[in-house]
Amino acid sequence: MRKFNFCAGPAALPQPVLEQAQRELLDWQGLGCSVMEVSHRSPEFVEVAERAEQDLRDLLSVPSNYKVLFLQGGATGQFSAVPWNLLGAGSSKAEFIHSGSWAAKAIKEARRYGEVNVVASSEDRNFSYAPAADSWQSSGDAAYFHYTPNETIGGVEFGYVPEVECPLVADMSSTILSQPIEVEKFGVIYAGAQKNIGPSGIAVALIRDDLLDRSLENIPRSLSWKVAAEAGSMDNTPPTFAWYLSGLVFQWLKGQGGVDAMAKQADAKSKMLYDFLDSSDFFSSPVEEGSRSRMNVPFVLADDRLDKQFLIESEEAGLLSLKGHRSVGGMRASLYNAVPMEAVEALVAFMADFEARKA
Amino acid sequence: MRKFNFCAGPAALPQPVLEQAQRELLDWQGLGCSVMEVSHRSPEFVEVAERAEQDLRDLLSVPSNYKVLFLQGGATGQFSAVPWNLLGAGSSKAEFIHSGSWAAKAIKEARRYGEVNVVASSEDRNFSYAPAADSWQSSGDAAYFHYTPNETIGGVEFGYVPEVECPLVADMSSTILSQPIEVEKFGVIYAGAQKNIGPSGIAVALIRDDLLDRSLENIPRSLSWKVAAEAGSMDNTPPTFAWYLSGLVFQWLKGQGGVDAMAKQADAKSKMLYDFLDSSDFFSSPVEEGSRSRMNVPFVLADDRLDKQFLIESEEAGLLSLKGHRSVGGMRASLYNAVPMEAVEALVAFMADFEARKA
């Protein structure tokens, strides 16, 4: 029996997607073999790859001057790829907003390849908010400006898109496909798949095509966006099953009404949980209002000696993976696209009951 | 209905492995979710990861002073990783045997980071043989010596392991797990999974642990063996499904009798096909005797105007993916571990019939 899964990633996948993959796992399209067993250059797989790209373009209204890449190495691989691909043409300076764990990792890797200016940071209040748009300034002469629209661990989401002169780069791992985005405001958008796209092992990058010629000398071939773009993301064998499954998710998303529908659901799901947290004397959110993530909702118990009991009982109640990230503790419910409203209703009901019994 | 699949990669997987994955795709270990939907740091997945590593260690008798890494980016990613990880401690020189398409790619990438000496090459006869052990000499002062034990495209396999003074590095993508290997003769062994290990999207590397401290400065984090080793191959989210499936393949291999049994089968399967090719006036092998691969068997028709007809009819006969690599043309039958003897029997029977009708 399937349970409600709040894992931050690898996260829940839509059940109809898994059912289709299951049905055709041994014999795909009547070919007599699995989709995992065909050449990535076969006409059948190339069609899967191209359809996935087109569906993603449709879902996010990606302008035609952006390349859509399917890459390996996750968003963490892109922490290296971003400076390697962008710091080679003039400016060797990058600007960052430091909003938490994931921004920190991106900053650390970029520092190895250029000068990094952190223009804003929320470290002063333990990364519990997104720095306001009017609290910082971009110098305008950086090679790029990087931020993390949603901190998966901290549960902090930006309510605005930074306005900067240089190419804007965003790690959208945990919010991509959860709402419409104005792609043309960005130079580069990248995301690991294992939250709102598909299984782990594949990452997606949207690159404005004028940014393909700015790499540092001797960029490792596997990090080069230009190499990937020229090879249709098949410079070497791609992760075919992950690509196929991501494509099924895109089709499912279209059937659900696309990112507009996902945005409405994300608002409703997260509102239900935050409203409960705010009304409770026992549970609370450590994130400041106005910066609370629609995708990742960390929360704490008034008495952390009950954490373990909460996790045991919630799991028994069919609510999976509510443990917070090992770096911060507490709890976290991730509410990605594949997590239905019923899951949030069940979670809130369980929490109310737990509070009634233990508080 | 499952057909016989001779794809060079992504290649055939053992049917029992696919059947198990299919059964538990929506509900794994009774957890109420897919193996794709659990955290890579959950105890359940960590057990999968550790068991896969131990099974691979058992299968290849990997000594305890070797790290076993599960990586992203394929063997092509390792073409960059090898020079980045090994050229930073003293010698900036690498030696290579150039045996065909894949060696060429490894050489090209290494040249960007150090001095490359090609000590032997089979280019003189169109890469149709493996240079003999007594035809070349290693200088002894290189940071490493790299070769490609089996050229997947050319169908050329080395019958010996080079004896060199410096660390020996081998791209074993298409022969790993097809025979016993003396791991202690190697400094580094790496392999993309999509031939004899599992689905595409994961690569395996065995690294002698004294080689973890030789990297070039500012090695991209995602290429660093040391980072991967210290994090148990989980510096970031690994490709969990590919790792799990590789683990199922390792268990299947153990049940089949391990690499000794695989070596016997590979000998028998390839002998049957080469014997037929040698006895035919219509089909022939372009590879010199003594260098013929047990895994990848390229062959050509006496009249290449019949190539297309051969491919159409063989596919109709349930024999998939016999087309040779786009760079060389002709045909190729890949006979990895998951391809049973019956597949080769069916292929030879079809070829004999085709020859009788068309020659």
XYZ file of C-alpha atoms in Angstrom:
718
model
C 0.000 0.000 0.000
C 1.291 3.436 -0.926
C 1.792 5.863 1.926
C 2.033 9.656 2.106
C 5.644 10.585 1.484
C 7.068 13.924 2.668
C 10.680 13.170 1.770
C 12.761 16.217 0.778
C 14.439 14.250 -1.987
C 14.609 11.778 -3.568
C 10.937 12.636 -3.201
C 7.511 11.274 -3.977
C 6.720 10.648 -7.631
C 3.230 10.758 -9.125
C 1.623 7.340 -8.730
C 0.331 7.171 -12.359
C 3.917 7.751 -13.537
C 5.226 4.862 -11.452
C 2.348 2.670 -12.623
C 3.140 3.330 -16.266
C 6.842 2.678 -15.702
C 5.958 -0.538 -13.904
C 3.659 -1.773 -16.691
C 6.252 -1.272 -19.403
C 9.425 -2.031 -17.417
C 10.175 -5.302 -19.217
C 8.661 -4.558 -22.611
C 8.554 -0.943 -23.643
C 6.505 0.152 -26.669
C 6.281 -3.501 -27.700
C 9.986 -3.468 -28.553
C 10.701 -6.614 -26.559
C 13.031 -4.884 -24.109
C 13.034 -2.268 -21.361
C 13.472 1.441 -22.006
C 16.644 0.916 -19.939
C 17.933 -1.514 -22.548
C 17.728 0.588 -25.713
C 20.442 2.749 -27.185
C 20.175 6.410 -26.288
C 20.657 7.049 -30.016
C 17.799 4.773 -31.113
C 14.882 6.580 -32.773
C 12.609 5.402 -29.968
C 14.723 6.911 -27.207
C 15.517 10.075 -29.139
C 11.770 10.614 -29.370
C 11.484 10.261 -25.584
C 14.304 12.738 -25.083
C 12.929 15.291 -27.528
C 9.408 15.011 -26.199
C 10.632 15.510 -22.632
C 12.468 18.640 -23.711
C 9.462 19.997 -25.589
C 7.111 19.267 -22.703
C 9.431 21.057 -20.291
C 9.637 23.995 -22.701
C 5.840 24.076 -22.869
C 5.369 23.809 -19.108
C 7.787 26.656 -18.324
C 7.237 28.711 -21.516
C 10.961 28.540 -22.222
C 11.946 31.059 -24.930
C 13.624 29.626 -28.024
C 16.949 31.333 -27.267
C 17.400 29.072 -24.234
C 18.989 25.640 -24.416
C 17.373 22.933 -22.310
C 19.983 20.480 -21.038
C 19.612 17.136 -19.275
C 22.778 16.591 -17.241
C 24.409 14.278 -14.738
C 25.948 15.157 -11.382
C 22.970 16.862 -9.807
C 22.691 20.492 -8.769
C 25.929 19.999 -6.833
C 27.674 19.304 -10.131
C 26.286 22.617 -11.335
C 27.859 24.376 -8.344
C 31.115 23.671 -10.201
C 29.689 24.091 -13.679
C 28.370 27.607 -13.075
C 31.750 29.275 -12.345
C 33.551 27.117 -14.908
C 31.080 28.093 -17.633
C 30.656 31.771 -16.792
C 33.889 33.190 -15.383
C 35.989 33.022 -18.568
C 34.877 36.101 -20.480
C 35.957 39.329 -18.835
C 34.774 39.526 -15.266
C 36.031 36.900 -12.835
C 33.664 38.147 -10.141
C 30.423 36.525 -9.056
C 27.770 37.887 -6.717
C 25.698 35.751 -4.382
C 22.860 35.971 -1.937
C 23.689 33.707 0.997
C 20.408 32.281 2.227
C 21.384 28.975 3.823
C 22.916 25.538 3.353
C 22.586 25.258 -0.402
C 23.680 28.800 -1.170
C 26.701 28.132 1.058
C 27.724 25.127 -1.016
C 27.353 27.041 -4.266
C 29.412 29.915 -2.843
C 32.146 27.630 -1.554
C 32.670 26.013 -4.949
C 32.545 29.334 -6.847
C 35.215 30.820 -4.537
C 37.684 28.289 -5.883
C 37.425 29.736 -9.389
C 36.879 33.469 -8.961
C 36.135 36.364 -6.662
C 32.861 35.999 -4.796
C 30.953 38.915 -3.333
C 28.147 38.023 -0.997
C 25.832 40.997 -1.452
C 23.299 39.840 1.113
C 23.102 37.210 3.808
C 20.505 36.026 6.278
C 23.097 34.499 8.564
C 22.337 37.149 11.225
C 19.055 35.422 12.069
C 20.095 31.843 11.427
C 18.986 31.843 7.776
C 15.355 32.097 8.800
C 14.374 34.590 6.101
C 15.090 35.703 2.551
C 16.919 39.054 2.427
C 14.524 41.733 1.143
C 15.001 43.118 -2.359
C 15.702 46.625 -1.045
C 18.299 45.434 1.485
C 21.115 44.816 -0.997
C 22.710 46.117 -4.180
C 24.398 44.436 -7.098
C 27.548 46.127 -8.382
C 26.542 45.507 -11.980
C 29.984 44.370 -13.133
C 29.903 40.713 -12.072
C 30.012 37.803 -14.499
C 26.833 36.534 -12.899
C 24.563 36.872 -9.884
C 23.556 33.654 -8.121
C 20.775 32.939 -5.672
C 18.793 30.015 -4.319
C 15.082 30.775 -4.746
C 14.194 28.090 -2.206
C 16.395 26.662 0.523
C 15.335 23.016 0.799
C 16.845 22.532 4.243
C 15.975 25.893 5.793
C 12.535 26.070 4.234
C 13.089 29.659 3.102
C 11.663 30.877 -0.197
C 12.204 34.175 -1.990
C 9.016 36.049 -2.821
C 10.703 37.993 -5.596
C 13.135 37.573 -8.463
C 16.278 39.700 -8.037
C 16.651 42.544 -10.545
C 20.295 42.680 -11.596
C 22.337 43.926 -14.545
C 24.359 40.766 -15.082
C 23.106 37.248 -15.900
C 20.939 35.927 -13.088
C 21.645 32.308 -12.108
C 19.224 30.330 -9.938
C 19.398 26.946 -8.263
C 15.725 26.003 -8.573
C 16.112 22.402 -7.443
C 13.244 22.487 -5.004
C 10.793 24.876 -6.664
C 11.058 24.274 -10.385
C 7.690 23.372 -11.911
C 5.809 24.450 -8.783
C 4.769 27.789 -10.297
C 5.115 29.822 -13.507
C 8.476 31.545 -13.887
C 9.574 34.310 -16.206
C 12.492 32.430 -17.713
C 13.652 35.508 -19.641
C 14.605 37.157 -16.350
C 17.268 34.491 -15.878
C 20.531 33.709 -17.611
C 20.714 30.207 -16.151
C 18.248 28.063 -14.228
C 19.345 24.670 -12.966
C 17.737 22.002 -10.831
C 18.393 18.513 -9.579
C 15.535 16.272 -10.628
C 14.790 14.432 -7.422
C 12.197 16.847 -6.055
C 9.784 18.066 -8.714
C 11.112 16.480 -11.906
C 11.900 12.797 -11.568
C 14.253 10.338 -9.880
C 17.734 11.305 -8.722
C 20.609 11.045 -11.185
C 19.568 13.693 -13.661
C 19.587 17.482 -13.552
C 18.015 20.047 -15.834
C 19.567 23.334 -16.915
C 18.097 26.153 -18.972
C 20.863 28.285 -20.456
C 20.407 31.506 -22.429
C 22.354 30.726 -25.565
C 24.611 33.795 -25.482
C 26.115 32.386 -22.251
C 27.570 29.288 -23.907
C 30.843 30.952 -24.880
C 32.111 32.240 -21.541
C 33.838 29.244 -20.047
C 37.180 29.149 -18.308
C 39.979 27.528 -20.262
C 40.257 23.791 -19.857
C 36.808 23.339 -18.450
C 36.321 19.614 -17.872
C 34.337 18.274 -20.778
C 31.635 16.836 -18.548
C 30.952 20.261 -17.018
C 30.694 22.174 -20.289
C 27.236 23.451 -21.149
C 28.437 24.174 -24.677
C 29.524 20.576 -25.227
C 26.226 19.342 -23.808
C 24.194 21.791 -25.898
C 25.962 20.874 -29.118
C 25.440 17.174 -28.437
C 21.783 17.435 -27.457
C 22.779 16.366 -23.921
C 24.243 13.171 -25.395
C 27.964 13.834 -25.489
C 28.099 10.541 -23.646
C 25.439 8.070 -22.597
C 22.824 9.968 -20.605
C 20.848 8.498 -17.680
C 18.134 7.190 -19.989
C 15.708 5.798 -17.425
C 15.765 8.998 -15.370
C 15.215 11.042 -18.534
C 12.291 8.817 -19.582
C 10.726 9.011 -16.125
C 11.146 12.802 -16.035
C 9.319 12.890 -19.358
C 6.442 10.911 -17.873
C 6.297 13.419 -15.002
C 6.130 16.298 -17.497
C 3.225 14.615 -19.274
C 1.479 14.014 -15.975
C 1.992 17.682 -15.070
C 0.429 18.798 -18.340
C -2.553 16.586 -17.612
C -2.880 18.153 -14.162
C -3.106 21.655 -15.601
C 0.570 22.588 -15.686
C 2.408 24.959 -13.405
C -0.569 27.266 -12.841
C -2.459 24.391 -11.270
C 0.650 23.327 -9.325
C 1.038 26.855 -7.952
C -2.541 26.882 -6.685
C -2.104 23.488 -5.070
C 1.217 24.484 -3.519
C -0.375 27.612 -2.053
C -3.288 25.646 -0.643
C -1.208 22.767 0.717
C 1.392 24.955 2.406
C -1.235 27.377 3.740
C -3.057 24.531 5.443
C 0.108 23.413 7.196
C 1.354 26.908 8.130
C -2.093 27.886 9.416
C -2.036 24.847 11.644
C 1.493 25.588 12.860
C 0.564 29.196 13.646
C -2.555 28.116 15.532
C -0.689 25.535 17.588
C 1.029 26.149 20.910
C 2.943 22.912 20.528
C 4.258 23.040 16.957
C 5.898 26.051 15.377
C 7.680 27.192 12.235
C 11.233 28.520 12.630
C 10.906 30.544 9.412
C 9.808 34.155 9.345
C 6.484 34.983 7.751
C 6.890 36.232 4.202
C 9.832 33.888 3.563
C 8.145 30.571 4.217
C 8.652 27.953 1.564
C 5.668 26.443 -0.205
C 7.730 23.324 -0.888
C 9.661 22.548 2.298
C 8.033 23.196 5.648
C 10.338 22.739 8.634
C 8.685 22.731 12.025
C 9.674 22.073 15.602
C 7.976 20.629 18.644
C 7.826 22.739 21.800
C 9.465 19.836 23.612
C 12.166 18.258 21.476
C 12.300 15.239 23.767
C 9.121 14.202 21.932
C 10.777 14.339 18.489
C 11.547 10.653 18.412
C 8.058 9.677 19.500
C 6.582 11.987 16.878
C 8.616 10.324 14.151
C 7.744 6.799 15.276
C 4.049 7.521 15.497
C 3.834 9.520 12.282
C 5.496 6.696 10.409
C 3.048 4.236 11.937
C 0.281 6.516 10.740
C 1.556 6.193 7.166
C 3.278 9.581 7.025
C 6.812 9.019 5.750
C 10.072 10.954 6.048
C 9.142 13.809 8.344
C 12.545 13.992 9.990
C 14.324 17.310 9.483
C 17.701 17.499 7.773
C 20.531 16.128 9.921
C 22.191 19.570 9.903
C 19.258 21.369 11.580
C 17.141 18.715 13.330
C 13.421 19.044 14.030
C 10.864 18.055 11.434
C 10.273 18.894 7.814
C 7.379 18.169 5.482
C 8.162 18.560 1.813
C 5.101 19.309 -0.283
C 6.255 18.841 -3.857
C 3.889 18.487 -6.808
C 3.433 14.739 -6.316
C 2.303 15.168 -2.699
C -1.500 15.460 -2.774
C -3.680 17.671 -0.596
C -4.922 14.503 1.151
C -1.405 13.944 2.432
C -1.365 17.371 4.065
C -4.830 16.824 5.519
C -3.660 13.537 7.002
C -0.525 15.172 8.376
C -2.401 18.042 10.023
C -4.950 15.621 11.495
C -2.143 13.505 12.907
C -0.340 16.534 14.332
C -3.516 17.834 15.957
C -4.103 14.446 17.523
C -0.492 14.173 18.678
C -0.695 17.618 20.218
C -3.957 16.747 21.991
C -2.380 13.648 23.476
C 1.087 14.977 24.358
C 0.918 18.700 24.888
C 7.504 -10.622 -25.283
C 11.193 -10.181 -24.472
C 13.550 -10.383 -27.440
C 17.280 -11.078 -27.729
C 19.072 -7.773 -27.288
C 22.608 -7.239 -28.608
C 22.783 -3.515 -27.836
C 26.281 -2.215 -27.009
C 24.870 -0.015 -24.268
C 22.598 0.804 -22.616
C 22.516 -2.980 -22.859
C 20.386 -5.952 -21.907
C 19.738 -6.453 -18.206
C 19.054 -9.826 -16.578
C 15.338 -10.548 -16.803
C 15.010 -11.633 -13.136
C 16.487 -8.269 -12.118
C 13.913 -6.372 -14.156
C 11.145 -8.594 -12.811
C 12.123 -7.879 -9.213
C 12.355 -4.146 -9.911
C 8.960 -4.281 -11.568
C 7.322 -6.117 -8.665
C 8.541 -3.642 -6.068
C 8.488 -0.451 -8.157
C 5.566 1.127 -6.277
C 6.057 -0.421 -2.866
C 9.586 -1.364 -1.925
C 10.260 -3.529 1.122
C 6.718 -2.834 2.273
C 7.676 0.783 2.977
C 4.730 2.182 1.054
C 6.859 3.937 -1.531
C 9.277 3.225 -4.355
C 13.008 2.765 -3.836
C 13.184 5.910 -6.003
C 11.243 7.829 -3.365
C 13.347 7.215 -0.256
C 16.155 9.368 1.039
C 19.613 8.190 0.037
C 20.484 8.619 3.731
C 17.638 6.435 5.001
C 18.755 3.218 6.706
C 16.953 1.223 4.027
C 18.813 2.825 1.146
C 22.138 2.886 2.947
C 21.767 -0.877 3.312
C 21.206 -1.187 -0.441
C 24.274 0.924 -1.122
C 26.512 -0.943 1.288
C 25.327 -4.335 0.118
C 25.971 -3.379 -3.511
C 29.499 -2.319 -2.596
C 30.159 -5.507 -0.645
C 28.780 -7.710 -3.421
C 30.972 -5.962 -5.969
C 33.969 -6.395 -3.661
C 33.137 -10.097 -3.349
C 32.614 -10.594 -7.075
C 35.918 -8.976 -8.044
C 37.895 -9.904 -4.900
C 38.667 -6.239 -4.336
C 41.461 -5.817 -1.751
C 40.609 -3.753 1.328
C 43.025 -0.967 0.388
C 40.836 -0.063 -2.586
C 37.893 2.318 -2.365
C 34.790 1.347 -4.322
C 32.990 4.434 -5.626
C 29.604 4.841 -7.276
C 29.755 7.971 -9.406
C 27.817 10.034 -11.913
C 28.903 11.214 -15.352
C 29.773 7.867 -16.874
C 33.185 6.676 -18.005
C 33.415 9.879 -20.041
C 33.290 11.836 -16.796
C 36.220 9.716 -15.630
C 38.195 10.717 -18.734
C 38.376 14.109 -17.000
C 38.557 12.731 -13.475
C 41.637 10.575 -14.129
C 44.041 13.418 -15.033
C 42.479 15.780 -12.479
C 42.940 13.225 -9.690
C 46.368 11.890 -10.630
C 48.468 14.643 -12.205
C 48.940 16.801 -9.109
C 51.731 15.022 -7.245
C 55.049 15.255 -9.006
C 54.834 13.950 -12.543
C 52.509 15.734 -14.940
C 53.029 13.049 -17.562
C 50.620 10.273 -18.481
C 51.206 7.294 -20.758
C 48.541 5.737 -22.946
C 47.979 2.857 -25.286
C 45.881 4.111 -28.174
C 43.640 1.246 -29.240
C 40.623 2.941 -30.784
C 37.678 5.284 -30.275
C 37.476 5.151 -26.500
C 41.199 5.378 -25.880
C 41.185 8.394 -28.199
C 38.604 10.180 -26.076
C 40.488 9.448 -22.865
C 43.720 10.705 -24.454
C 42.115 13.875 -25.787
C 40.818 14.880 -22.375
C 44.079 13.995 -20.561
C 46.087 16.164 -23.029
C 44.265 19.218 -21.696
C 45.752 18.709 -18.223
C 49.219 17.263 -18.740
C 51.763 15.773 -21.083
C 50.525 12.625 -22.799
C 52.843 10.030 -24.278
C 51.203 7.450 -26.477
C 53.556 4.501 -26.034
C 51.731 2.238 -28.464
C 49.011 2.607 -31.061
C 47.165 0.288 -33.406
C 46.220 3.106 -35.741
C 48.494 1.656 -38.435
C 46.017 -1.137 -39.097
C 42.808 0.762 -38.398
C 42.676 -0.203 -34.722
C 42.012 -3.837 -35.603
C 44.287 -5.297 -32.938
C 45.679 -4.754 -29.450
C 49.382 -3.789 -29.499
C 51.438 -6.716 -28.192
C 53.032 -6.490 -24.766
C 56.553 -6.695 -26.210
C 55.929 -3.974 -28.801
C 56.097 -1.015 -26.409
C 57.871 0.291 -23.330
C 56.760 2.425 -20.442
C 59.209 5.110 -19.323
C 58.507 4.420 -15.674
C 58.263 8.062 -14.622
C 54.668 8.830 -15.580
C 51.973 9.736 -13.062
C 49.913 6.907 -14.505
C 49.575 4.531 -17.442
C 46.140 4.284 -19.067
C 44.686 1.687 -21.382
C 41.322 0.438 -22.577
C 41.173 -3.336 -22.026
C 38.256 -3.623 -24.434
C 37.293 -1.224 -27.213
C 33.501 -1.380 -27.340
C 33.267 0.088 -30.843
C 36.243 -1.609 -32.447
C 35.653 -4.946 -30.752
C 39.309 -5.243 -29.754
C 40.277 -6.813 -26.424
C 43.654 -7.029 -24.752
C 44.737 -10.548 -23.856
C 47.141 -9.299 -21.208
C 47.421 -6.755 -18.419
C 50.236 -4.239 -19.031
C 53.177 -4.494 -16.619
C 54.236 -0.964 -15.705
C 56.051 0.798 -12.880
C 53.497 3.549 -12.346
C 49.815 3.215 -11.377
C 47.892 1.357 -14.065
C 44.519 2.885 -14.968
C 41.932 0.962 -16.974
C 38.626 1.898 -18.561
C 36.836 -1.423 -18.082
C 33.395 -0.203 -19.122
C 32.685 -3.080 -21.449
C 34.471 -5.987 -19.764
C 34.107 -5.466 -16.042
C 32.479 -8.468 -14.360
C 32.950 -10.663 -17.431
C 35.996 -12.426 -15.972
C 38.165 -12.477 -12.845
C 40.663 -9.625 -12.648
C 43.696 -9.165 -10.450
C 42.638 -5.840 -9.009
C 45.980 -5.405 -7.223
C 47.685 -4.992 -10.595
C 45.724 -1.767 -11.092
C 45.819 1.632 -9.482
C 42.414 2.617 -10.829
C 39.657 0.698 -12.585
C 36.591 2.553 -13.800
C 33.540 1.579 -15.778
C 30.260 3.030 -16.960
C 27.440 0.824 -15.728
C 25.343 0.456 -18.841
C 27.013 -2.685 -20.188
C 27.718 -5.253 -17.477
C 26.636 -3.474 -14.289
C 23.235 -1.826 -14.542
C 21.360 0.992 -16.255
C 23.083 4.105 -17.571
C 23.612 7.029 -15.213
C 26.024 5.451 -12.776
C 29.706 4.556 -13.002
C 31.889 2.474 -10.745
C 35.502 3.215 -9.810
C 37.964 1.154 -7.788
C 40.750 3.373 -6.475
C 43.834 2.203 -4.591
C 43.691 4.386 -1.516
C 47.210 5.811 -1.787
C 46.078 7.509 -5.012
C 43.494 9.721 -3.328
C 45.950 12.523 -2.544
C 47.370 13.331 -5.951
C 44.812 15.687 -7.423
C 45.461 18.901 -9.288
C 44.653 22.057 -7.376
C 41.080 23.242 -7.675
C 39.747 19.956 -8.950
C 35.990 20.381 -9.395
C 34.322 18.872 -6.374
C 32.184 16.536 -8.468
C 35.286 14.987 -10.067
C 37.201 14.376 -6.850
C 37.639 10.737 -5.888
C 38.754 11.838 -2.446
C 35.562 13.786 -1.830
C 33.509 10.832 -3.071
C 35.480 8.343 -0.981
C 35.149 10.383 2.196
C 31.404 10.750 1.651
C 30.726 7.104 0.815
C 29.802 8.232 -2.719
C 27.113 10.473 -1.213
C 28.661 13.920 -1.292
C 25.426 14.795 -3.037
C 22.346 12.779 -3.907
C 23.474 9.710 -5.857
C 21.459 8.076 -8.645
C 19.623 5.833 -6.203
C 17.585 3.748 -8.619
C 20.622 2.960 -10.781
C 22.586 2.037 -7.651
C 19.778 -0.235 -6.430
C 19.447 -1.902 -9.824
C 23.207 -2.421 -10.051
C 22.989 -4.111 -6.673
C 20.330 -6.465 -7.978
C 22.601 -7.307 -10.915
C 25.455 -8.089 -8.501
C 23.194 -10.442 -6.549
C 22.055 -12.094 -9.772
C 25.703 -12.513 -10.799
C 26.535 -14.199 -7.521
C 23.647 -16.577 -8.058
C 24.955 -17.368 -11.536
C 28.353 -18.389 -10.187
C 30.146 -15.058 -10.279
C 32.802 -13.919 -12.702
C 34.286 -17.387 -13.201
C 30.988 -18.583 -14.618
C 30.641 -15.380 -16.656
C 34.105 -15.898 -18.153
C 33.218 -19.416 -19.283
C 29.970 -18.207 -20.813
C 31.676 -15.279 -22.518
C 34.269 -17.624 -24.009
C 31.600 -20.028 -25.246
C 29.280 -17.350 -26.615
C 31.950 -15.417 -28.459
C 33.625 -18.602 -29.758
C 30.370 -19.730 -31.316
C 29.972 -16.437 -33.155
C 33.622 -16.104 -34.236
C 33.685 -19.737 -35.420
C 30.678 -19.016 -37.557
C 32.199 -15.801 -38.933
C 35.426 -17.605 -39.785
C 33.583 -20.424 -41.518
C 31.448 -18.067 -43.573
C 32.330 -16.622 -46.975
C 29.660 -13.999 -46.567
C 30.244 -12.645 -43.056
C 33.617 -11.730 -41.633
C 35.268 -10.180 -38.598
C 37.397 -7.064 -39.157
C 39.393 -7.764 -35.995
C 42.645 -9.713 -35.992
C 42.693 -13.089 -34.278
C 44.125 -12.893 -30.799
C 42.599 -9.437 -30.212
C 38.954 -10.271 -30.692
C 36.632 -9.075 -27.984
C 34.517 -11.545 -26.061
C 32.020 -8.761 -25.362
C 31.609 -6.808 -28.600
C 31.727 -8.655 -31.905
C 31.723 -6.398 -34.958
C 31.185 -8.120 -38.289
C 30.664 -7.106 -41.881
C 28.735 -8.500 -44.823
C 30.610 -9.272 -48.025
C 28.130 -7.028 -49.815
C 27.335 -3.962 -47.731
C 24.361 -3.160 -49.940
C 22.636 -5.917 -47.955
C 23.315 -4.243 -44.572
C 19.923 -2.596 -44.421
C 18.083 -5.783 -45.339
C 20.072 -7.682 -42.726
C 19.051 -5.225 -40.041
C 15.386 -5.250 -41.024
C 15.187 -9.035 -41.127
C 17.191 -9.629 -37.968
C 14.936 -7.261 -36.069
C 11.885 -9.075 -37.444
C 13.490 -12.298 -36.205
C 13.613 -10.861 -32.662
C 17.334 -10.006 -32.692
C 17.675 -6.403 -31.549
C 20.317 -3.709 -32.018
C 22.795 -5.388 -34.360
C 23.728 -2.173 -36.140
C 27.392 -1.234 -35.800
C 28.455 2.053 -34.244
C 27.734 5.064 -36.454
C 31.468 5.825 -36.597
C 32.437 2.491 -38.205
C 29.297 1.023 -39.797
C 28.690 -2.684 -40.356
C 27.198 -4.843 -37.642
C 28.004 -5.498 -34.019
C 26.698 -8.052 -31.572
C 27.399 -7.269 -27.934
C 27.468 -10.362 -25.744
C 27.433 -9.014 -22.215
C 26.630 -11.119 -19.165
C 22.866 -10.677 -19.525
C 22.864 -11.998 -23.103
C 22.245 -15.760 -22.893
C 23.780 -18.477 -25.053
C 20.358 -18.981 -26.661
C 20.603 -15.465 -28.061
C 23.878 -16.293 -29.791
C 22.462 -19.569 -31.086
C 19.487 -17.697 -32.523
C 21.780 -15.093 -34.057
C 24.040 -17.660 -35.714
C 21.043 -19.582 -37.012
C 19.604 -16.406 -38.480
C 22.913 -15.431 -40.067
C 23.353 -18.886 -41.608
C 19.862 -18.678 -43.049
C 20.427 -15.134 -44.328
C 23.657 -16.230 -45.974
C 21.974 -19.231 -47.586
C 19.288 -16.996 -49.041
C 21.370 -13.984 -50.097
C 24.930 -15.055 -50.734
